[in-house]
Amino acid sequence: MDTISVKNLVKTFPAKKGRITAVDNISFNVKKGEFFGLLGVNGAGKSTTTNILSGLMTADSGQVNIFGKDFTKHEEEIKSRSNVATAYYGFNYRLTIMQNLKIYARLYNVKNEKEKINELAEKFAIKRLLNTQMRALSSGETTRAVLTKSLLNDPELLFLDECTVGLDPDMAEVTRDVLKNYNKENQCTVLFTSHYMQEVEDLCHRIAFMNQGKIVRIGTSVELLKELEKQRVTLHFSRNKDKAKKILLRAGIEFTESQGQLDFYIENRKRVIYPILENLIQNKVIFDNIHLEKPTLEDYFIRESRRK
Amino acid sequence: MKWHRVKAMLLNNYYITTNSADRLFDILYWPMLDILIWGFMTYFISGISEVNILSFVLGGLLLWVFIWRSSQDFVIYVLENFWSRNIYHLYATPLRDSEMIVSLGIFGVVRSFIAFLVMNIISFALYKFNILSFNLLHAVAFISILLIFAWAIGLIITSFVFRFGTRMQVLAWSVIWIIQPFSCIFYPLSALPAWAAKIAIVLPTTHVFEGLRASLAGYPLSAGSLLYALGFSIAFLIFASWVIVKAIKTARSKGSFAKPE
């Protein structure tokens, strides 16, 4: 069953002249237990989409069903079974983490709130900070407090909007592990936005790429990367570089040259490199090393976001 | 409406109060200053006047605290959640608008009563004036009307904050003082110039404070006048509730909770 089903969702905002379309008639489904990524440049519409689905904003038109229920009619129930986290907004800065978490535990009607808070605080390594006022925390610590809140009610659906921004690499790794395990163990559906492509590639089962309010592609990272046409090849030479240049030119391959190496692009298909290497070897060109750089999600992101 | 969520919001407001000196100051500091300044001044005037002006002024001040605190607290505790951007997380929970509003109303009443009791103790200690020693039933009627009117004002100002953002916060501190001169707190309605009296007669607060003076002087209350004040306050509260529902709807459409200023 789909946890999220979105049909023809539209959201516009008033502008100086007319209206700006932030979300332009998008439709997609997210399955139960799926870690689903929303990617796109700033202003692509991913946060607006997340905000509509989490009930923070209303859409102009379109249909949102969550847990098989119409969001507008079952908002209270849907919100009590889901939760949100973002690195951009903390809690009341005068209160301690514990005080803030107690309030949210009661809003979500969490039983054994103290045990639950302590257990999650341990996971996100903020137990020693529980009695510290929010205003005394670093941005990373604030984010961890927010992430702790996001799991208080054992959500079946989690909206994570750039929730690892500001975390140091170690804590980002810990956070990813906690989220990955939570998703796996509880079959929790996650809608995830991030600008860290490696993170998206690691965590997300499927990715939707948004551009100018539209979803332009949906697929697994492998499926998306297949669409990239080129992979980068770097050949390292201690001698014979000039000979190699001539052979590449003859074969019609454009390259760039830097000290001791030649870089060029070939099609992103298996075995395309073979005839090139054969040609070099037959002409007795000896290279020290070869490096094939597979396209990454980052390459995909750059290509798609530059597309008009 | 779920009571556990109302209690959660009451806890939120309680923690905000106990963690911030300015929210504690709101309850005691300004009302205490008022009691001292106005009390001393009227103490002096009462020495040269035959009218029992001390009880009129102190009685007015003590009841005014209900409308002042209850209306202002409504907005300030909403603003606290905007300032800290906690509103983002609050509106992602199943919290209903009605639950938030009820918690604000209850909390404002509690803070008003604390301020009222402290002021009453001070006024008794300094001037031997105790408003509760007069007609308790009258006091209950006056306080009830003032609270309903205060909630309505609080809701209207809060609606402005939801609708137009925190730049409207100045209203939280200013609107109530526009109403004060026309409410006849320290002087009778007959003391106002004709144009001001036309405004004053419409306000339920005027009828309450006229009633207070009658009660303190031992005269019977005008039932018609108090019923008008109660009816007006209830009608205004219903209107204010409609306004805030509209304002929250607009705020959600604009994305004010998703991107708090």
mmCIF file with all atom_site columns, C-alpha atoms in Angstrom, chain B residues 23-206:
data_model
loop_
_atom_site.group_PDB
_atom_site.id
_atom_site.type_symbol
_atom_site.label_atom_id
_atom_site.label_alt_id
_atom_site.label_comp_id
_atom_site.label_asym_id
_atom_site.label_entity_id
_atom_site.label_seq_id
_atom_site.pdbx_PDB_ins_code
_atom_site.Cartn_x
_atom_site.Cartn_y
_atom_site.Cartn_z
_atom_site.occupancy
_atom_site.B_iso_or_equiv
_atom_site.pdbx_formal_charge
_atom_site.auth_seq_id
_atom_site.auth_comp_id
_atom_site.auth_asym_id
_atom_site.auth_atom_id
_atom_site.pdbx_PDB_model_num
ATOM 1   C CA . ARG B 1 23  ? 7.193   37.054 31.415 1.00 0.00 ? 23  ARG B CA 1
ATOM 2   C CA . LEU B 1 24  ? 7.363   36.993 35.238 1.00 0.00 ? 24  LEU B CA 1
ATOM 3   C CA . PHE B 1 25  ? 7.707   40.780 35.294 1.00 0.00 ? 25  PHE B CA 1
ATOM 4   C CA . ASP B 1 26  ? 4.498   41.041 33.236 1.00 0.00 ? 26  ASP B CA 1
ATOM 5   C CA . ILE B 1 27  ? 2.493   39.491 36.044 1.00 0.00 ? 27  ILE B CA 1
ATOM 6   C CA . LEU B 1 28  ? 3.810   41.494 38.976 1.00 0.00 ? 28  LEU B CA 1
ATOM 7   C CA . TYR B 1 29  ? 6.067   44.419 38.147 1.00 0.00 ? 29  TYR B CA 1
ATOM 8   C CA . TRP B 1 30  ? 3.783   46.737 36.135 1.00 0.00 ? 30  TRP B CA 1
ATOM 9   C CA . PRO B 1 31  ? 0.584   46.070 38.130 1.00 0.00 ? 31  PRO B CA 1
ATOM 10  C CA . MET B 1 32  ? 2.524   46.679 41.352 1.00 0.00 ? 32  MET B CA 1
ATOM 11  C CA . LEU B 1 33  ? 3.894   49.957 40.039 1.00 0.00 ? 33  LEU B CA 1
ATOM 12  C CA . ASP B 1 34  ? 0.373   51.005 39.070 1.00 0.00 ? 34  ASP B CA 1
ATOM 13  C CA . ILE B 1 35  ? -0.941  50.247 42.538 1.00 0.00 ? 35  ILE B CA 1
ATOM 14  C CA . LEU B 1 36  ? 1.862   52.263 44.130 1.00 0.00 ? 36  LEU B CA 1
ATOM 15  C CA . ILE B 1 37  ? 1.701   55.321 41.850 1.00 0.00 ? 37  ILE B CA 1
ATOM 16  C CA . TRP B 1 38  ? -2.070  55.586 41.500 1.00 0.00 ? 38  TRP B CA 1
ATOM 17  C CA . GLY B 1 39  ? -2.591  54.510 45.082 1.00 0.00 ? 39  GLY B CA 1
ATOM 18  C CA . PHE B 1 40  ? -0.321  57.172 46.554 1.00 0.00 ? 40  PHE B CA 1
ATOM 19  C CA . MET B 1 41  ? -1.795  59.843 44.311 1.00 0.00 ? 41  MET B CA 1
ATOM 20  C CA . THR B 1 42  ? -5.396  59.007 45.169 1.00 0.00 ? 42  THR B CA 1
ATOM 21  C CA . TYR B 1 43  ? -4.419  58.648 48.827 1.00 0.00 ? 43  TYR B CA 1
ATOM 22  C CA . PHE B 1 44  ? -3.359  62.280 48.645 1.00 0.00 ? 44  PHE B CA 1
ATOM 23  C CA . ILE B 1 45  ? -6.479  63.387 46.718 1.00 0.00 ? 45  ILE B CA 1
ATOM 24  C CA . SER B 1 46  ? -8.808  61.501 49.060 1.00 0.00 ? 46  SER B CA 1
ATOM 25  C CA . GLY B 1 47  ? -7.450  63.670 51.904 1.00 0.00 ? 47  GLY B CA 1
ATOM 26  C CA . ILE B 1 48  ? -8.785  66.793 50.231 1.00 0.00 ? 48  ILE B CA 1
ATOM 27  C CA . SER B 1 49  ? -11.941 65.309 48.693 1.00 0.00 ? 49  SER B CA 1
ATOM 28  C CA . GLU B 1 50  ? -15.209 64.143 50.124 1.00 0.00 ? 50  GLU B CA 1
ATOM 29  C CA . VAL B 1 51  ? -15.668 61.432 47.510 1.00 0.00 ? 51  VAL B CA 1
ATOM 30  C CA . ASN B 1 52  ? -14.238 57.992 48.316 1.00 0.00 ? 52  ASN B CA 1
ATOM 31  C CA . ILE B 1 53  ? -11.895 58.267 45.371 1.00 0.00 ? 53  ILE B CA 1
ATOM 32  C CA . LEU B 1 54  ? -9.370  55.759 46.750 1.00 0.00 ? 54  LEU B CA 1
ATOM 33  C CA . SER B 1 55  ? -11.724 52.788 46.448 1.00 0.00 ? 55  SER B CA 1
ATOM 34  C CA . PHE B 1 56  ? -12.881 53.910 42.970 1.00 0.00 ? 56  PHE B CA 1
ATOM 35  C CA . VAL B 1 57  ? -9.344  54.132 41.608 1.00 0.00 ? 57  VAL B CA 1
ATOM 36  C CA . LEU B 1 58  ? -7.983  51.017 43.309 1.00 0.00 ? 58  LEU B CA 1
ATOM 37  C CA . GLY B 1 59  ? -11.092 49.010 42.412 1.00 0.00 ? 59  GLY B CA 1
ATOM 38  C CA . GLY B 1 60  ? -10.703 50.097 38.795 1.00 0.00 ? 60  GLY B CA 1
ATOM 39  C CA . LEU B 1 61  ? -7.013  49.228 38.752 1.00 0.00 ? 61  LEU B CA 1
ATOM 40  C CA . LEU B 1 62  ? -7.614  45.808 40.265 1.00 0.00 ? 62  LEU B CA 1
ATOM 41  C CA . LEU B 1 63  ? -10.267 44.869 37.735 1.00 0.00 ? 63  LEU B CA 1
ATOM 42  C CA . TRP B 1 64  ? -8.368  46.404 34.813 1.00 0.00 ? 64  TRP B CA 1
ATOM 43  C CA . VAL B 1 65  ? -5.617  43.829 35.342 1.00 0.00 ? 65  VAL B CA 1
ATOM 44  C CA . PHE B 1 66  ? -7.974  41.108 34.055 1.00 0.00 ? 66  PHE B CA 1
ATOM 45  C CA . ILE B 1 67  ? -8.504  42.738 30.704 1.00 0.00 ? 67  ILE B CA 1
ATOM 46  C CA . TRP B 1 68  ? -4.897  43.874 30.452 1.00 0.00 ? 68  TRP B CA 1
ATOM 47  C CA . ARG B 1 69  ? -3.208  40.553 31.263 1.00 0.00 ? 69  ARG B CA 1
ATOM 48  C CA . SER B 1 70  ? -5.705  38.223 29.590 1.00 0.00 ? 70  SER B CA 1
ATOM 49  C CA . SER B 1 71  ? -5.728  40.060 26.273 1.00 0.00 ? 71  SER B CA 1
ATOM 50  C CA . GLN B 1 72  ? -1.983  40.680 26.153 1.00 0.00 ? 72  GLN B CA 1
ATOM 51  C CA . ASP B 1 73  ? -0.997  37.156 27.195 1.00 0.00 ? 73  ASP B CA 1
ATOM 52  C CA . PHE B 1 74  ? -2.965  35.707 24.305 1.00 0.00 ? 74  PHE B CA 1
ATOM 53  C CA . VAL B 1 75  ? -0.730  37.450 21.798 1.00 0.00 ? 75  VAL B CA 1
ATOM 54  C CA . ILE B 1 76  ? 2.539   37.304 23.681 1.00 0.00 ? 76  ILE B CA 1
ATOM 55  C CA . TYR B 1 77  ? 2.538   33.522 24.099 1.00 0.00 ? 77  TYR B CA 1
ATOM 56  C CA . VAL B 1 78  ? 1.764   33.094 20.404 1.00 0.00 ? 78  VAL B CA 1
ATOM 57  C CA . LEU B 1 79  ? 4.554   35.556 19.588 1.00 0.00 ? 79  LEU B CA 1
ATOM 58  C CA . GLU B 1 80  ? 6.951   33.574 21.804 1.00 0.00 ? 80  GLU B CA 1
ATOM 59  C CA . ASN B 1 81  ? 6.403   30.590 19.512 1.00 0.00 ? 81  ASN B CA 1
ATOM 60  C CA . PHE B 1 82  ? 6.921   32.745 16.417 1.00 0.00 ? 82  PHE B CA 1
ATOM 61  C CA . TRP B 1 83  ? 10.069  34.401 17.780 1.00 0.00 ? 83  TRP B CA 1
ATOM 62  C CA . SER B 1 84  ? 11.665  31.038 18.560 1.00 0.00 ? 84  SER B CA 1
ATOM 63  C CA . ARG B 1 85  ? 10.259  29.500 15.344 1.00 0.00 ? 85  ARG B CA 1
ATOM 64  C CA . ASN B 1 86  ? 8.821   26.754 17.498 1.00 0.00 ? 86  ASN B CA 1
ATOM 65  C CA . ILE B 1 87  ? 5.574   27.366 15.628 1.00 0.00 ? 87  ILE B CA 1
ATOM 66  C CA . TYR B 1 88  ? 6.946   25.217 12.769 1.00 0.00 ? 88  TYR B CA 1
ATOM 67  C CA . HIS B 1 89  ? 7.092   22.154 14.986 1.00 0.00 ? 89  HIS B CA 1
ATOM 68  C CA . LEU B 1 90  ? 3.856   22.950 16.837 1.00 0.00 ? 90  LEU B CA 1
ATOM 69  C CA . TYR B 1 91  ? 1.817   23.094 13.662 1.00 0.00 ? 91  TYR B CA 1
ATOM 70  C CA . ALA B 1 92  ? 3.258   19.792 12.462 1.00 0.00 ? 92  ALA B CA 1
ATOM 71  C CA . THR B 1 93  ? 1.759   18.087 15.535 1.00 0.00 ? 93  THR B CA 1
ATOM 72  C CA . PRO B 1 94  ? -1.921  17.124 15.748 1.00 0.00 ? 94  PRO B CA 1
ATOM 73  C CA . LEU B 1 95  ? -2.515  20.266 17.860 1.00 0.00 ? 95  LEU B CA 1
ATOM 74  C CA . ARG B 1 96  ? -5.808  21.899 16.892 1.00 0.00 ? 96  ARG B CA 1
ATOM 75  C CA . ASP B 1 97  ? -6.313  25.642 16.716 1.00 0.00 ? 97  ASP B CA 1
ATOM 76  C CA . SER B 1 98  ? -9.042  25.378 19.355 1.00 0.00 ? 98  SER B CA 1
ATOM 77  C CA . GLU B 1 99  ? -6.676  23.559 21.740 1.00 0.00 ? 99  GLU B CA 1
ATOM 78  C CA . MET B 1 100 ? -4.045  26.253 21.390 1.00 0.00 ? 100 MET B CA 1
ATOM 79  C CA . ILE B 1 101 ? -6.632  29.001 21.893 1.00 0.00 ? 101 ILE B CA 1
ATOM 80  C CA . VAL B 1 102 ? -8.171  27.354 24.970 1.00 0.00 ? 102 VAL B CA 1
ATOM 81  C CA . SER B 1 103 ? -4.741  26.901 26.547 1.00 0.00 ? 103 SER B CA 1
ATOM 82  C CA . LEU B 1 104 ? -3.960  30.583 25.930 1.00 0.00 ? 104 LEU B CA 1
ATOM 83  C CA . GLY B 1 105 ? -7.276  31.627 27.436 1.00 0.00 ? 105 GLY B CA 1
ATOM 84  C CA . ILE B 1 106 ? -6.814  29.498 30.556 1.00 0.00 ? 106 ILE B CA 1
ATOM 85  C CA . PHE B 1 107 ? -3.231  30.613 31.033 1.00 0.00 ? 107 PHE B CA 1
ATOM 86  C CA . GLY B 1 108 ? -4.169  34.278 30.709 1.00 0.00 ? 108 GLY B CA 1
ATOM 87  C CA . VAL B 1 109 ? -6.863  33.857 33.364 1.00 0.00 ? 109 VAL B CA 1
ATOM 88  C CA . VAL B 1 110 ? -4.426  32.175 35.760 1.00 0.00 ? 110 VAL B CA 1
ATOM 89  C CA . ARG B 1 111 ? -1.868  34.945 35.290 1.00 0.00 ? 111 ARG B CA 1
ATOM 90  C CA . SER B 1 112 ? -4.572  37.594 35.698 1.00 0.00 ? 112 SER B CA 1
ATOM 91  C CA . PHE B 1 113 ? -5.722  36.071 38.986 1.00 0.00 ? 113 PHE B CA 1
ATOM 92  C CA . ILE B 1 114 ? -2.160  35.899 40.307 1.00 0.00 ? 114 ILE B CA 1
ATOM 93  C CA . ALA B 1 115 ? -1.638  39.584 39.442 1.00 0.00 ? 115 ALA B CA 1
ATOM 94  C CA . PHE B 1 116 ? -5.060  40.454 40.899 1.00 0.00 ? 116 PHE B CA 1
ATOM 95  C CA . LEU B 1 117 ? -4.357  38.649 44.193 1.00 0.00 ? 117 LEU B CA 1
ATOM 96  C CA . VAL B 1 118 ? -0.920  40.229 44.587 1.00 0.00 ? 118 VAL B CA 1
ATOM 97  C CA . MET B 1 119 ? -2.327  43.690 43.825 1.00 0.00 ? 119 MET B CA 1
ATOM 98  C CA . ASN B 1 120 ? -5.190  43.108 46.240 1.00 0.00 ? 120 ASN B CA 1
ATOM 99  C CA . ILE B 1 121 ? -2.766  42.112 49.003 1.00 0.00 ? 121 ILE B CA 1
ATOM 100 C CA . ILE B 1 122 ? -0.637  45.210 48.372 1.00 0.00 ? 122 ILE B CA 1
ATOM 101 C CA . SER B 1 123 ? -3.613  47.535 48.235 1.00 0.00 ? 123 SER B CA 1
ATOM 102 C CA . PHE B 1 124 ? -4.883  46.048 51.502 1.00 0.00 ? 124 PHE B CA 1
ATOM 103 C CA . ALA B 1 125 ? -1.493  46.337 53.158 1.00 0.00 ? 125 ALA B CA 1
ATOM 104 C CA . LEU B 1 126 ? -0.932  49.931 52.025 1.00 0.00 ? 126 LEU B CA 1
ATOM 105 C CA . TYR B 1 127 ? -4.415  51.426 51.823 1.00 0.00 ? 127 TYR B CA 1
ATOM 106 C CA . LYS B 1 128 ? -6.630  48.984 53.759 1.00 0.00 ? 128 LYS B CA 1
ATOM 107 C CA . PHE B 1 129 ? -8.623  48.390 50.559 1.00 0.00 ? 129 PHE B CA 1
ATOM 108 C CA . ASN B 1 130 ? -9.909  44.894 49.748 1.00 0.00 ? 130 ASN B CA 1
ATOM 109 C CA . ILE B 1 131 ? -12.103 44.612 46.660 1.00 0.00 ? 131 ILE B CA 1
ATOM 110 C CA . LEU B 1 132 ? -13.358 41.179 47.745 1.00 0.00 ? 132 LEU B CA 1
ATOM 111 C CA . SER B 1 133 ? -14.793 42.613 50.954 1.00 0.00 ? 133 SER B CA 1
ATOM 112 C CA . PHE B 1 134 ? -17.504 44.297 48.866 1.00 0.00 ? 134 PHE B CA 1
ATOM 113 C CA . ASN B 1 135 ? -20.078 42.255 46.931 1.00 0.00 ? 135 ASN B CA 1
ATOM 114 C CA . LEU B 1 136 ? -18.385 39.018 45.815 1.00 0.00 ? 136 LEU B CA 1
ATOM 115 C CA . LEU B 1 137 ? -21.182 38.163 43.391 1.00 0.00 ? 137 LEU B CA 1
ATOM 116 C CA . HIS B 1 138 ? -20.768 41.549 41.733 1.00 0.00 ? 138 HIS B CA 1
ATOM 117 C CA . ALA B 1 139 ? -17.019 40.977 41.496 1.00 0.00 ? 139 ALA B CA 1
ATOM 118 C CA . VAL B 1 140 ? -17.594 37.597 39.794 1.00 0.00 ? 140 VAL B CA 1
ATOM 119 C CA . ALA B 1 141 ? -19.957 39.222 37.271 1.00 0.00 ? 141 ALA B CA 1
ATOM 120 C CA . PHE B 1 142 ? -17.518 42.065 36.533 1.00 0.00 ? 142 PHE B CA 1
ATOM 121 C CA . ILE B 1 143 ? -14.531 39.745 36.176 1.00 0.00 ? 143 ILE B CA 1
ATOM 122 C CA . SER B 1 144 ? -16.445 37.326 33.907 1.00 0.00 ? 144 SER B CA 1
ATOM 123 C CA . ILE B 1 145 ? -17.466 40.088 31.490 1.00 0.00 ? 145 ILE B CA 1
ATOM 124 C CA . LEU B 1 146 ? -13.969 41.577 31.440 1.00 0.00 ? 146 LEU B CA 1
ATOM 125 C CA . LEU B 1 147 ? -12.383 38.172 30.765 1.00 0.00 ? 147 LEU B CA 1
ATOM 126 C CA . ILE B 1 148 ? -14.697 37.415 27.844 1.00 0.00 ? 148 ILE B CA 1
ATOM 127 C CA . PHE B 1 149 ? -13.999 40.850 26.345 1.00 0.00 ? 149 PHE B CA 1
ATOM 128 C CA . ALA B 1 150 ? -10.251 40.422 26.950 1.00 0.00 ? 150 ALA B CA 1
ATOM 129 C CA . TRP B 1 151 ? -10.210 37.050 25.168 1.00 0.00 ? 151 TRP B CA 1
ATOM 130 C CA . ALA B 1 152 ? -11.983 38.607 22.212 1.00 0.00 ? 152 ALA B CA 1
ATOM 131 C CA . ILE B 1 153 ? -9.430  41.442 22.002 1.00 0.00 ? 153 ILE B CA 1
ATOM 132 C CA . GLY B 1 154 ? -6.589  38.932 22.413 1.00 0.00 ? 154 GLY B CA 1
ATOM 133 C CA . LEU B 1 155 ? -7.979  36.802 19.595 1.00 0.00 ? 155 LEU B CA 1
ATOM 134 C CA . ILE B 1 156 ? -8.308  39.778 17.255 1.00 0.00 ? 156 ILE B CA 1
ATOM 135 C CA . ILE B 1 157 ? -4.722  40.940 17.867 1.00 0.00 ? 157 ILE B CA 1
ATOM 136 C CA . THR B 1 158 ? -3.451  37.356 17.548 1.00 0.00 ? 158 THR B CA 1
ATOM 137 C CA . SER B 1 159 ? -5.295  37.132 14.229 1.00 0.00 ? 159 SER B CA 1
ATOM 138 C CA . PHE B 1 160 ? -3.289  40.116 12.996 1.00 0.00 ? 160 PHE B CA 1
ATOM 139 C CA . VAL B 1 161 ? -0.063  38.329 13.973 1.00 0.00 ? 161 VAL B CA 1
ATOM 140 C CA . PHE B 1 162 ? -1.143  35.160 12.153 1.00 0.00 ? 162 PHE B CA 1
ATOM 141 C CA . ARG B 1 163 ? -2.318  37.102 9.130  1.00 0.00 ? 163 ARG B CA 1
ATOM 142 C CA . PHE B 1 164 ? 0.449   39.699 8.760  1.00 0.00 ? 164 PHE B CA 1
ATOM 143 C CA . GLY B 1 165 ? 3.318   38.234 10.777 1.00 0.00 ? 165 GLY B CA 1
ATOM 144 C CA . THR B 1 166 ? 5.344   39.404 13.739 1.00 0.00 ? 166 THR B CA 1
ATOM 145 C CA . ARG B 1 167 ? 5.520   42.983 12.447 1.00 0.00 ? 167 ARG B CA 1
ATOM 146 C CA . MET B 1 168 ? 2.067   43.286 14.046 1.00 0.00 ? 168 MET B CA 1
ATOM 147 C CA . GLN B 1 169 ? 3.504   42.579 17.487 1.00 0.00 ? 169 GLN B CA 1
ATOM 148 C CA . VAL B 1 170 ? 3.321   46.239 18.454 1.00 0.00 ? 170 VAL B CA 1
ATOM 149 C CA . LEU B 1 171 ? -0.456  45.804 18.704 1.00 0.00 ? 171 LEU B CA 1
ATOM 150 C CA . ALA B 1 172 ? 0.056   43.398 21.617 1.00 0.00 ? 172 ALA B CA 1
ATOM 151 C CA . TRP B 1 173 ? 1.281   46.251 23.778 1.00 0.00 ? 173 TRP B CA 1
ATOM 152 C CA . SER B 1 174 ? -0.721  49.123 22.361 1.00 0.00 ? 174 SER B CA 1
ATOM 153 C CA . VAL B 1 175 ? -4.332  48.194 21.579 1.00 0.00 ? 175 VAL B CA 1
ATOM 154 C CA . ILE B 1 176 ? -5.421  47.777 25.166 1.00 0.00 ? 176 ILE B CA 1
ATOM 155 C CA . TRP B 1 177 ? -4.259  51.301 26.033 1.00 0.00 ? 177 TRP B CA 1
ATOM 156 C CA . ILE B 1 178 ? -6.456  52.763 23.307 1.00 0.00 ? 178 ILE B CA 1
ATOM 157 C CA . ILE B 1 179 ? -9.471  51.208 24.988 1.00 0.00 ? 179 ILE B CA 1
ATOM 158 C CA . GLN B 1 180 ? -8.475  52.329 28.483 1.00 0.00 ? 180 GLN B CA 1
ATOM 159 C CA . PRO B 1 181 ? -9.331  56.070 28.302 1.00 0.00 ? 181 PRO B CA 1
ATOM 160 C CA . PHE B 1 182 ? -12.809 55.245 26.964 1.00 0.00 ? 182 PHE B CA 1
ATOM 161 C CA . SER B 1 183 ? -13.480 52.547 29.552 1.00 0.00 ? 183 SER B CA 1
ATOM 162 C CA . CYS B 1 184 ? -14.148 54.995 32.414 1.00 0.00 ? 184 CYS B CA 1
ATOM 163 C CA . ILE B 1 185 ? -11.952 53.083 34.814 1.00 0.00 ? 185 ILE B CA 1
ATOM 164 C CA . PHE B 1 186 ? -11.076 55.975 37.127 1.00 0.00 ? 186 PHE B CA 1
ATOM 165 C CA . TYR B 1 187 ? -13.872 58.456 36.335 1.00 0.00 ? 187 TYR B CA 1
ATOM 166 C CA . PRO B 1 188 ? -17.617 58.230 35.628 1.00 0.00 ? 188 PRO B CA 1
ATOM 167 C CA . LEU B 1 189 ? -19.061 58.205 32.128 1.00 0.00 ? 189 LEU B CA 1
ATOM 168 C CA . SER B 1 190 ? -20.610 61.610 32.812 1.00 0.00 ? 190 SER B CA 1
ATOM 169 C CA . ALA B 1 191 ? -17.116 63.084 33.142 1.00 0.00 ? 191 ALA B CA 1
ATOM 170 C CA . LEU B 1 192 ? -16.313 62.449 29.470 1.00 0.00 ? 192 LEU B CA 1
ATOM 171 C CA . PRO B 1 193 ? -16.923 64.979 26.692 1.00 0.00 ? 193 PRO B CA 1
ATOM 172 C CA . ALA B 1 194 ? -19.903 64.127 24.492 1.00 0.00 ? 194 ALA B CA 1
ATOM 173 C CA . TRP B 1 195 ? -17.881 62.687 21.579 1.00 0.00 ? 195 TRP B CA 1
ATOM 174 C CA . ALA B 1 196 ? -15.871 60.425 23.900 1.00 0.00 ? 196 ALA B CA 1
ATOM 175 C CA . ALA B 1 197 ? -18.984 59.333 25.785 1.00 0.00 ? 197 ALA B CA 1
ATOM 176 C CA . LYS B 1 198 ? -20.483 58.093 22.490 1.00 0.00 ? 198 LYS B CA 1
ATOM 177 C CA . ILE B 1 199 ? -17.544 55.718 22.108 1.00 0.00 ? 199 ILE B CA 1
ATOM 178 C CA . ALA B 1 200 ? -17.423 54.799 25.795 1.00 0.00 ? 200 ALA B CA 1
ATOM 179 C CA . ILE B 1 201 ? -21.071 53.802 26.019 1.00 0.00 ? 201 ILE B CA 1
ATOM 180 C CA . VAL B 1 202 ? -20.528 51.112 23.383 1.00 0.00 ? 202 VAL B CA 1
ATOM 181 C CA . LEU B 1 203 ? -17.657 49.447 25.259 1.00 0.00 ? 203 LEU B CA 1
ATOM 182 C CA . PRO B 1 204 ? -18.618 46.714 27.742 1.00 0.00 ? 204 PRO B CA 1
ATOM 183 C CA . THR B 1 205 ? -15.736 47.814 29.967 1.00 0.00 ? 205 THR B CA 1
ATOM 184 C CA . THR B 1 206 ? -17.466 51.158 30.619 1.00 0.00 ? 206 THR B CA 1
#
